[in-house]
Every structure is written in C-alpha cells, then in structure tokens.
CSV table of N, CA and C in Angstrom, one decimal:
chain,number,residue,atom,x,y,z
I,9,VAL,N,51.5,11.4,61.5
I,9,VAL,CA,50.1,11.2,61.1
I,9,VAL,C,50.0,11.3,59.6
I,10,LYS,N,49.4,10.3,59.0
I,10,LYS,CA,49.2,10.3,57.6
I,10,LYS,C,48.0,11.2,57.2
I,11,ALA,N,48.1,11.8,56.1
I,11,ALA,CA,47.1,12.7,55.6
I,11,ALA,C,45.8,11.9,55.2
I,12,PRO,N,44.6,12.4,55.5
I,12,PRO,CA,43.4,11.6,55.2
I,12,PRO,C,43.4,11.3,53.7
I,13,ASN,N,42.9,10.0,53.5
I,13,ASN,CA,42.8,9.5,52.1
I,13,ASN,C,41.8,8.4,52.1
I,14,ILE,N,41.2,8.1,50.9
I,14,ILE,CA,40.3,7.0,50.7
I,14,ILE,C,40.5,6.5,49.3
I,15,LYS,N,40.5,5.1,49.3
I,15,LYS,CA,40.7,4.4,48.0
I,15,LYS,C,39.7,3.3,47.9
I,16,LEU,N,39.2,3.1,46.7
I,16,LEU,CA,38.2,2.0,46.5
I,16,LEU,C,39.0,0.8,45.9
I,17,SER,N,38.5,-0.4,46.2
I,17,SER,CA,39.1,-1.7,45.7
I,17,SER,C,38.9,-1.7,44.2
I,18,LYS,N,37.9,-1.1,43.6
I,18,LYS,CA,37.7,-1.1,42.2
I,18,LYS,C,37.1,0.3,41.8
I,19,THR,N,37.5,0.8,40.6
I,19,THR,CA,36.9,2.1,40.2
I,19,THR,C,36.0,1.9,39.0
I,20,LYS,N,36.1,0.8,38.3
I,20,LYS,CA,35.2,0.5,37.2
I,20,LYS,C,34.6,-0.9,37.4
I,21,VAL,N,33.2,-1.0,37.4
I,21,VAL,CA,32.6,-2.2,37.6
I,21,VAL,C,31.4,-2.4,36.6
I,22,THR,N,31.3,-3.6,36.1
I,22,THR,CA,30.1,-4.0,35.3
I,22,THR,C,29.3,-5.0,36.0
I,23,LEU,N,28.0,-4.7,36.2
I,23,LEU,CA,27.1,-5.6,36.8
I,23,LEU,C,26.0,-5.9,35.8
I,24,TYR,N,25.2,-6.9,36.1
I,24,TYR,CA,24.1,-7.3,35.2
I,24,TYR,C,22.8,-7.4,36.0
I,25,THR,N,21.7,-7.2,35.3
I,25,THR,CA,20.4,-7.2,35.9
I,25,THR,C,20.0,-8.6,36.5
I,26,LYS,N,20.6,-9.6,35.9
I,26,LYS,CA,20.4,-11.0,36.4
I,26,LYS,C,21.8,-11.7,36.4
I,27,GLY,N,22.0,-12.6,37.3
I,27,GLY,CA,23.3,-13.3,37.3
I,27,GLY,C,24.2,-12.5,38.2
I,28,GLN,N,25.2,-11.9,37.7
I,28,GLN,CA,26.2,-11.1,38.6
I,28,GLN,C,25.6,-9.8,38.8
I,29,SER,N,24.6,-9.7,39.8
I,29,SER,CA,23.9,-8.4,40.0
I,29,SER,C,24.4,-7.6,41.2
I,30,SER,N,25.4,-8.1,41.9
I,30,SER,CA,25.9,-7.3,43.1
I,30,SER,C,27.4,-7.6,43.3
I,31,MET,N,28.0,-6.7,44.0
I,31,MET,CA,29.4,-6.9,44.4
I,31,MET,C,29.7,-5.9,45.5
I,32,VAL,N,30.8,-6.2,46.2
I,32,VAL,CA,31.2,-5.3,47.4
I,32,VAL,C,32.4,-4.5,47.0
I,33,LEU,N,32.3,-3.2,47.2
I,33,LEU,CA,33.4,-2.3,47.0
I,33,LEU,C,34.0,-2.1,48.4
I,34,LYS,N,35.3,-2.3,48.5
I,34,LYS,CA,36.0,-2.1,49.8
I,34,LYS,C,36.7,-0.7,49.7
I,35,ALA,N,36.6,0.0,50.8
I,35,ALA,CA,37.2,1.3,50.9
I,35,ALA,C,38.4,1.2,51.9
I,36,THR,N,39.6,1.7,51.4
I,36,THR,CA,40.8,1.7,52.3
I,36,THR,C,40.9,3.2,52.7
I,37,VAL,N,40.8,3.4,54.1
I,37,VAL,CA,40.8,4.7,54.6
I,37,VAL,C,42.0,5.0,55.5
I,38,THR,N,42.6,6.2,55.3
I,38,THR,CA,43.6,6.6,56.2
I,38,THR,C,43.1,8.0,56.8
I,39,GLY,N,43.4,8.2,58.0
I,39,GLY,CA,42.9,9.4,58.7
I,39,GLY,C,42.3,9.1,60.0
I,40,SER,N,41.8,10.1,60.7
I,40,SER,CA,41.3,9.9,62.1
I,40,SER,C,40.0,9.1,62.2
I,41,SER,N,39.1,9.1,61.2
I,41,SER,CA,37.9,8.4,61.2
I,41,SER,C,37.9,7.3,60.1
I,42,LYS,N,37.5,6.1,60.5
I,42,LYS,CA,37.4,5.0,59.5
I,42,LYS,C,35.9,4.9,59.0
I,43,LYS,N,35.0,5.8,59.5
I,43,LYS,CA,33.6,5.7,59.1
I,43,LYS,C,33.5,6.2,57.6
I,44,VAL,N,32.9,5.4,56.8
I,44,VAL,CA,32.7,5.7,55.4
I,44,VAL,C,31.2,5.9,55.1
I,45,SER,N,30.9,7.0,54.4
I,45,SER,CA,29.5,7.2,53.9
I,45,SER,C,29.4,6.9,52.4
I,46,TRP,N,28.4,6.1,52.0
I,46,TRP,CA,28.3,5.7,50.6
I,46,TRP,C,27.1,6.4,50.0
I,47,LYS,N,27.3,6.7,48.7
I,47,LYS,CA,26.2,7.3,47.9
I,47,LYS,C,26.2,6.8,46.5
I,48,THR,N,25.0,6.8,45.9
I,48,THR,CA,24.9,6.5,44.4
I,48,THR,C,24.4,7.7,43.7
I,49,SER,N,24.8,7.9,42.5
I,49,SER,CA,24.3,9.0,41.7
I,49,SER,C,23.0,8.7,41.0
I,50,ASN,N,22.6,7.4,41.0
I,50,ASN,CA,21.4,7.0,40.3
I,50,ASN,C,20.8,5.8,41.1
I,51,LYS,N,19.8,6.1,42.0
I,51,LYS,CA,19.2,5.0,42.8
I,51,LYS,C,18.3,4.1,42.0
I,52,LYS,N,17.9,4.5,40.8
I,52,LYS,CA,17.1,3.6,39.9
I,52,LYS,C,18.0,2.6,39.3
I,53,THR,N,19.3,2.9,39.1
I,53,THR,CA,20.2,1.9,38.4
I,53,THR,C,20.9,1.0,39.5
I,54,VAL,N,21.4,1.6,40.5
I,54,VAL,CA,22.1,0.8,41.6
I,54,VAL,C,21.8,1.4,42.9
I,55,THR,N,21.9,0.5,43.9
I,55,THR,CA,21.8,1.0,45.3
I,55,THR,C,23.2,0.6,46.0
I,56,VAL,N,23.5,1.3,47.0
I,56,VAL,CA,24.8,1.0,47.7
I,56,VAL,C,24.5,1.1,49.2
I,57,LYS,N,25.0,0.1,50.0
I,57,LYS,CA,24.9,0.1,51.4
I,57,LYS,C,26.1,-0.5,52.0
I,58,ASN,N,26.9,0.2,52.8
I,58,ASN,CA,28.1,-0.4,53.4
I,58,ASN,C,29.1,-1.0,52.3
I,59,GLY,N,29.1,-0.4,51.1
I,59,GLY,CA,29.9,-0.8,50.1
I,59,GLY,C,29.3,-1.9,49.2
I,60,LYS,N,28.2,-2.5,49.6
I,60,LYS,CA,27.6,-3.5,48.7
I,60,LYS,C,26.7,-2.8,47.6
I,61,VAL,N,27.1,-3.0,46.4
I,61,VAL,CA,26.4,-2.4,45.3
I,61,VAL,C,25.5,-3.4,44.6
I,62,ILE,N,24.2,-3.0,44.5
I,62,ILE,CA,23.2,-3.9,43.9
I,62,ILE,C,22.6,-3.3,42.7
I,63,ALA,N,22.6,-4.0,41.5
I,63,ALA,CA,22.1,-3.6,40.3
I,63,ALA,C,20.6,-3.6,40.3
I,64,LYS,N,19.9,-2.6,39.9
I,64,LYS,CA,18.4,-2.5,39.8
I,64,LYS,C,17.9,-2.6,38.4
I,65,LYS,N,18.5,-1.8,37.5
I,65,LYS,CA,18.1,-1.8,36.1
I,65,LYS,C,19.3,-1.3,35.2
I,66,THR,N,19.2,-1.5,33.9
I,66,THR,CA,20.3,-1.1,33.1
I,66,THR,C,20.6,0.4,33.1
I,67,GLY,N,21.9,0.8,33.0
I,67,GLY,CA,22.2,2.2,33.1
I,67,GLY,C,23.6,2.4,33.7
I,68,LYS,N,23.9,3.6,34.0
I,68,LYS,CA,25.2,3.9,34.6
I,68,LYS,C,25.0,4.7,35.9
I,69,ALA,N,25.9,4.6,36.9
I,69,ALA,CA,25.9,5.3,38.1
I,69,ALA,C,27.3,5.5,38.6
I,70,THR,N,27.5,6.5,39.5
I,70,THR,CA,28.7,6.7,40.1
I,70,THR,C,28.5,6.5,41.6
I,71,ILE,N,29.4,5.7,42.2
I,71,ILE,CA,29.3,5.4,43.6
I,71,ILE,C,30.4,6.2,44.3
I,72,SER,N,30.0,7.0,45.3
I,72,SER,CA,30.9,7.8,46.0
I,72,SER,C,31.1,7.3,47.5
I,73,ALA,N,32.3,7.2,47.9
I,73,ALA,CA,32.6,6.8,49.3
I,73,ALA,C,33.4,8.0,49.9
I,74,THR,N,32.9,8.5,51.0
I,74,THR,CA,33.5,9.6,51.6
I,74,THR,C,33.9,9.3,53.1
I,75,ALA,N,35.1,9.7,53.4
I,75,ALA,CA,35.6,9.6,54.8
I,75,ALA,C,36.6,10.7,55.1
I,76,ASN,N,36.6,11.3,56.2
I,76,ASN,CA,37.5,12.4,56.6
I,76,ASN,C,37.5,13.5,55.6
I,77,GLY,N,36.4,13.8,55.0
I,77,GLY,CA,36.3,14.9,54.0
I,77,GLY,C,36.9,14.6,52.6
I,78,LYS,N,37.4,13.3,52.4
I,78,LYS,CA,37.9,12.9,51.1
I,78,LYS,C,36.9,11.9,50.5
I,79,THR,N,36.8,12.0,49.1
I,79,THR,CA,35.9,11.2,48.4
I,79,THR,C,36.6,10.4,47.3
I,80,ALA,N,36.2,9.1,47.2
I,80,ALA,CA,36.7,8.2,46.1
I,80,ALA,C,35.4,7.8,45.3
I,81,LYS,N,35.6,7.7,44.0
I,81,LYS,CA,34.5,7.4,43.2
I,81,LYS,C,34.7,6.1,42.4
I,82,GLY,N,33.6,5.3,42.2
I,82,GLY,CA,33.6,4.1,41.4
I,82,GLY,C,32.5,4.2,40.4
I,83,TYR,N,32.8,3.8,39.2
I,83,TYR,CA,31.8,3.9,38.1
I,83,TYR,C,31.2,2.6,37.8
I,84,VAL,N,29.9,2.5,37.8
I,84,VAL,CA,29.2,1.2,37.6
I,84,VAL,C,28.4,1.3,36.4
I,85,THR,N,28.5,0.3,35.6
I,85,THR,CA,27.6,0.1,34.4
I,85,THR,C,26.8,-1.2,34.6
I,86,VAL,N,25.5,-1.0,34.4
I,86,VAL,CA,24.6,-2.2,34.6
I,86,VAL,C,24.1,-2.5,33.2
I,87,LYS,N,24.3,-3.8,32.8
I,87,LYS,CA,23.8,-4.3,31.5
I,87,LYS,C,22.8,-5.4,31.7
I,88,LYS,N,22.1,-5.7,30.6
I,88,LYS,CA,21.2,-6.9,30.6
I,88,LYS,C,22.1,-8.1,30.3
I,89,PRO,N,21.8,-9.3,30.9
I,89,PRO,CA,22.6,-10.4,30.6
I,89,PRO,C,22.4,-10.8,29.1
I,90,GLY,N,23.4,-11.5,28.5
I,90,GLY,CA,23.3,-11.9,27.2
I,90,GLY,C,23.6,-13.4,27.0
I,91,LEU,N,23.2,-14.0,25.9
I,91,LEU,CA,23.4,-15.4,25.6
I,91,LEU,C,23.6,-15.5,24.1
I,92,LYS,N,24.8,-15.9,23.7
I,92,LYS,CA,25.1,-16.0,22.2
I,92,LYS,C,25.3,-17.5,21.9
I,93,LEU,N,24.7,-17.8,20.7
I,93,LEU,CA,24.8,-19.2,20.2
I,93,LEU,C,25.6,-19.1,18.9
I,94,GLU,N,26.6,-20.0,18.7
I,94,GLU,CA,27.4,-20.1,17.5
I,94,GLU,C,26.5,-20.4,16.3
I,95,LYS,N,25.5,-21.4,16.5
I,95,LYS,CA,24.6,-21.8,15.5
I,95,LYS,C,23.2,-21.9,16.1
I,96,ASN,N,22.2,-21.6,15.3
I,96,ASN,CA,20.8,-21.8,15.9
I,96,ASN,C,20.0,-22.8,15.1
I,97,THR,N,20.6,-23.5,14.1
I,97,THR,CA,20.0,-24.6,13.4
I,97,THR,C,21.0,-25.7,13.3
I,98,PHE,N,20.5,-27.0,13.4
I,98,PHE,CA,21.4,-28.1,13.2
I,98,PHE,C,20.6,-29.1,12.3
I,99,LYS,N,21.3,-29.7,11.4
I,99,LYS,CA,20.7,-30.8,10.5
I,99,LYS,C,21.7,-32.0,10.8
I,100,LEU,N,21.1,-33.0,11.3
I,100,LEU,CA,21.9,-34.2,11.7
I,100,LEU,C,21.3,-35.5,11.1
I,101,LYS,N,22.2,-36.4,10.9
I,101,LYS,CA,21.8,-37.8,10.5
I,101,LYS,C,21.5,-38.6,11.8
I,102,LYS,N,20.5,-39.5,11.7
I,102,LYS,CA,20.2,-40.3,12.9
I,102,LYS,C,21.4,-41.0,13.4
I,103,GLY,N,21.6,-40.9,14.7
I,103,GLY,CA,22.8,-41.6,15.4
I,103,GLY,C,23.9,-40.6,15.6
I,104,LYS,N,23.9,-39.5,14.9
I,104,LYS,CA,25.1,-38.5,15.0
I,104,LYS,C,24.9,-37.6,16.2
I,105,LYS,N,26.0,-37.0,16.6
I,105,LYS,CA,26.0,-36.0,17.7
I,105,LYS,C,26.6,-34.7,17.2
I,106,ALA,N,26.2,-33.6,17.9
I,106,ALA,CA,26.8,-32.3,17.6
I,106,ALA,C,26.7,-31.5,18.9
I,107,ALA,N,27.7,-30.5,19.0
I,107,ALA,CA,27.8,-29.7,20.3
I,107,ALA,C,27.2,-28.3,20.0
I,108,ILE,N,26.4,-27.9,21.0
I,108,ILE,CA,25.9,-26.5,21.0
I,108,ILE,C,27.0,-25.6,21.6
I,109,HIS,N,27.4,-24.6,20.9
I,109,HIS,CA,28.4,-23.7,21.5
I,109,HIS,C,27.7,-22.4,21.9
I,110,ALA,N,27.5,-22.2,23.3
I,110,ALA,CA,26.8,-21.1,23.8
I,110,ALA,C,27.7,-20.3,24.8
I,111,THR,N,27.6,-19.0,24.7
I,111,THR,CA,28.4,-18.1,25.6
I,111,THR,C,27.4,-17.2,26.4
I,112,ALA,N,27.5,-17.2,27.7
I,112,ALA,CA,26.7,-16.3,28.5
I,112,ALA,C,27.5,-15.2,29.1
I,113,LYS,N,26.9,-14.0,29.2
I,113,LYS,CA,27.4,-12.9,29.9
I,113,LYS,C,26.4,-12.4,30.9
I,114,PRO,N,26.6,-12.4,32.2
I,114,PRO,CA,27.8,-12.9,32.8
I,114,PRO,C,27.8,-14.4,32.8
I,115,ALA,N,29.0,-15.0,33.0
I,115,ALA,CA,29.1,-16.5,33.0
I,115,ALA,C,28.1,-17.0,34.0
I,116,GLY,N,27.5,-18.2,33.7
I,116,GLY,CA,26.5,-18.8,34.5
I,116,GLY,C,26.2,-20.2,34.0
I,117,LYS,N,25.4,-20.9,34.8
I,117,LYS,CA,25.0,-22.3,34.4
I,117,LYS,C,24.1,-22.2,33.2
I,118,ILE,N,24.5,-22.8,32.1
I,118,ILE,CA,23.7,-22.8,30.9
I,118,ILE,C,22.9,-24.1,30.9
I,119,ARG,N,21.6,-24.0,30.7
I,119,ARG,CA,20.7,-25.2,30.7
I,119,ARG,C,20.2,-25.5,29.3
I,120,TYR,N,20.0,-26.8,29.0
I,120,TYR,CA,19.6,-27.2,27.7
I,120,TYR,C,18.4,-28.1,27.8
I,121,LYS,N,17.3,-27.9,27.0
I,121,LYS,CA,16.2,-28.8,27.1
I,121,LYS,C,15.5,-29.0,25.7
I,122,SER,N,15.4,-30.3,25.3
I,122,SER,CA,14.7,-30.6,24.1
I,122,SER,C,13.2,-30.7,24.3
I,123,ASP,N,12.4,-30.2,23.3
I,123,ASP,CA,11.0,-30.4,23.4
I,123,ASP,C,10.5,-31.7,22.9
I,124,HIS,N,11.4,-32.5,22.3
I,124,HIS,CA,11.1,-33.8,21.7
I,124,HIS,C,12.3,-34.7,21.8
I,125,SER,N,12.7,-35.2,23.0
I,125,SER,CA,13.9,-36.0,23.2
I,125,SER,C,13.9,-37.3,22.4
I,126,LYS,N,12.7,-37.8,21.9
I,126,LYS,CA,12.7,-39.0,21.1
I,126,LYS,C,13.4,-38.7,19.7
I,127,ILE,N,13.2,-37.5,19.3
I,127,ILE,CA,13.8,-37.1,18.0
I,127,ILE,C,15.3,-36.7,18.2
I,128,ALA,N,15.5,-35.7,19.2
I,128,ALA,CA,16.9,-35.3,19.5
I,128,ALA,C,17.0,-35.0,21.0
I,129,SER,N,17.9,-35.7,21.6
I,129,SER,CA,18.1,-35.4,23.1
I,129,SER,C,19.3,-34.5,23.2
I,130,VAL,N,19.4,-33.8,24.4
I,130,VAL,CA,20.6,-32.9,24.6
I,130,VAL,C,21.1,-33.2,26.0
I,131,SER,N,22.4,-33.2,26.2
I,131,SER,CA,23.0,-33.4,27.5
I,131,SER,C,23.1,-32.1,28.2
I,132,SER,N,23.5,-32.2,29.5
I,132,SER,CA,23.7,-31.0,30.3
I,132,SER,C,24.9,-30.2,29.9
I,133,LYS,N,25.7,-30.8,29.0
I,133,LYS,CA,26.9,-30.0,28.5
I,133,LYS,C,26.6,-29.5,27.1
I,134,GLY,N,25.3,-29.7,26.6
I,134,GLY,CA,25.0,-29.1,25.3
I,134,GLY,C,25.3,-30.0,24.1
I,135,VAL,N,25.4,-31.3,24.3
I,135,VAL,CA,25.7,-32.2,23.2
I,135,VAL,C,24.3,-32.8,22.7
I,136,ILE,N,24.0,-32.5,21.4
I,136,ILE,CA,22.8,-33.0,20.8
I,136,ILE,C,23.0,-34.4,20.2
I,137,LYS,N,22.1,-35.3,20.5
I,137,LYS,CA,22.2,-36.7,19.9
I,137,LYS,C,20.9,-36.9,19.1
I,138,ALA,N,21.1,-37.1,17.8
I,138,ALA,CA,20.0,-37.4,16.8
I,138,ALA,C,19.5,-38.8,17.0
I,139,ASN,N,18.2,-38.9,17.5
I,139,ASN,CA,17.7,-40.3,17.8
I,139,ASN,C,16.8,-40.9,16.7
I,140,LYS,N,15.9,-40.0,16.1
I,140,LYS,CA,15.1,-40.5,15.0
I,140,LYS,C,14.7,-39.4,14.1
I,141,LYS,N,14.2,-39.7,12.9
I,141,LYS,CA,13.8,-38.7,11.9
I,141,LYS,C,12.7,-37.8,12.4
I,142,GLY,N,12.9,-36.5,12.1
I,142,GLY,CA,11.9,-35.5,12.6
I,142,GLY,C,12.6,-34.2,12.9
I,143,SER,N,11.8,-33.3,13.5
I,143,SER,CA,12.4,-32.0,13.9
I,143,SER,C,11.9,-31.6,15.3
I,144,CYS,N,12.7,-30.9,16.0
I,144,CYS,CA,12.4,-30.4,17.3
I,144,CYS,C,13.1,-29.1,17.6
I,145,LYS,N,12.8,-28.6,18.8
I,145,LYS,CA,13.5,-27.4,19.2
I,145,LYS,C,14.2,-27.7,20.6
I,146,ILE,N,15.4,-27.0,20.7
I,146,ILE,CA,16.1,-27.1,22.0
I,146,ILE,C,16.2,-25.7,22.6
I,147,ALA,N,15.7,-25.6,23.8
I,147,ALA,CA,15.8,-24.3,24.5
I,147,ALA,C,17.1,-24.3,25.3
I,148,VAL,N,17.8,-23.1,25.1
I,148,VAL,CA,19.1,-22.9,25.8
I,148,VAL,C,18.8,-21.7,26.7
I,149,THR,N,19.0,-21.8,28.0
I,149,THR,CA,18.7,-20.7,28.9
I,149,THR,C,19.9,-20.5,29.9
I,150,CYS,N,20.1,-19.2,30.3
I,150,CYS,CA,21.0,-18.8,31.3
I,150,CYS,C,20.7,-17.4,31.7
I,151,ASN,N,20.8,-17.1,33.0
I,151,ASN,CA,20.5,-15.8,33.6
I,151,ASN,C,19.2,-15.2,33.1
I,152,GLY,N,18.2,-16.0,32.9
I,152,GLY,CA,16.9,-15.5,32.5
I,152,GLY,C,16.7,-15.2,31.0
I,153,VAL,N,17.8,-15.5,30.3
I,153,VAL,CA,17.8,-15.3,28.8
I,153,VAL,C,17.6,-16.6,28.2
I,154,LYS,N,16.6,-16.7,27.2
I,154,LYS,CA,16.3,-18.0,26.5
I,154,LYS,C,16.5,-17.8,25.0
I,155,LYS,N,17.2,-18.8,24.4
I,155,LYS,CA,17.4,-18.9,22.9
I,155,LYS,C,16.9,-20.3,22.5
I,156,VAL,N,16.4,-20.3,21.3
I,156,VAL,CA,15.9,-21.6,20.8
I,156,VAL,C,16.6,-22.1,19.6
I,157,ILE,N,17.0,-23.3,19.5
I,157,ILE,CA,17.7,-23.9,18.4
I,157,ILE,C,16.8,-24.9,17.7
I,158,SER,N,16.8,-24.9,16.4
I,158,SER,CA,16.0,-25.8,15.6
I,158,SER,C,16.9,-27.0,15.2
I,159,VAL,N,16.4,-28.2,15.4
I,159,VAL,CA,17.1,-29.4,15.0
I,159,VAL,C,16.3,-30.3,14.1
I,160,THR,N,16.9,-30.7,13.0
I,160,THR,CA,16.2,-31.5,12.0
I,160,THR,C,17.1,-32.8,11.9
I,161,VAL,N,16.4,-34.0,12.1
I,161,VAL,CA,17.1,-35.3,12.0
I,161,VAL,C,16.7,-35.9,10.7
I,162,ARG,N,17.7,-36.3,9.9
I,162,ARG,CA,17.4,-37.0,8.7
I,162,ARG,C,17.6,-38.5,8.8
C-alpha cells in the first residue's frame, strides 16, 4: 500500500481578469480515498470548484487541494490583461502601407478598426493602407483593452 500523497498538475499559475480567466488544476492522489476537497485563500480573487480555478479580480491566492489528510498547494496570480503597441503614431505617404505591431497578454484575437477608412484603412492583420491625405485614428482592441493609434497621410 502506497503512503497517502497528493500532487497538483501546476503549482504556479497566472490568470487574467479577461481572456485567459480560468484553468483546471488536476490532483493526482495516492491513498485510500480519491476524494479531493478544494479551497481558495482569497475568494475575492479566485474561486475553485472541483479543480476549476476562475479569476475574479487582480490579486494573489493559494489553492489548496486536500485528500487523505495530505494537502498540495498551488499559487495563483491574477493580472489585468495588457496590450502593447510598438508605435502609436504613423505618418505615411498616400498609397503606402505600414504594419501595426501589437502584443496582447494573455494572447488573444487582436482587432483593428479605422475611424476614417477613406483616409487610412486597416486589415484584420493590422496592416495600414494610406488612401488619401488627412488624419484618422485606428482602434486596437484585445481582451477588453483598447489602444488608439494616430495616422497622418501626406
């Protein structure tokens, strides 16, 4: 008979308030009972039910899984999603193209929208095309975070 033990599939987890806001921790149990009880140290930050951890708001929490009198702990950090732009202004000549370099945390579908596509249009991949003289703004969004780029066409 093996001595009672419990192990979690992950001991350090980062979740986000939007986007990647949940994950499942798996508990590997040895001992007479396979029943696992789950607890969170901070219900305002994360909840846990049957190993499913759900982010509520930014902060830190410890998830405890207990079986056969043994406890394993996982540490969860909840962050706000982020969106970084390499540049937030573009000056282009009519007919030219430029690429928007955006990085989202957690990774997700980045969307682009021009407020004046007759001046500058933008593709779903973030490529700006300068159509006629003027200026406009391009909204870049992902996981509920929005950034705005200024475009001037000469």
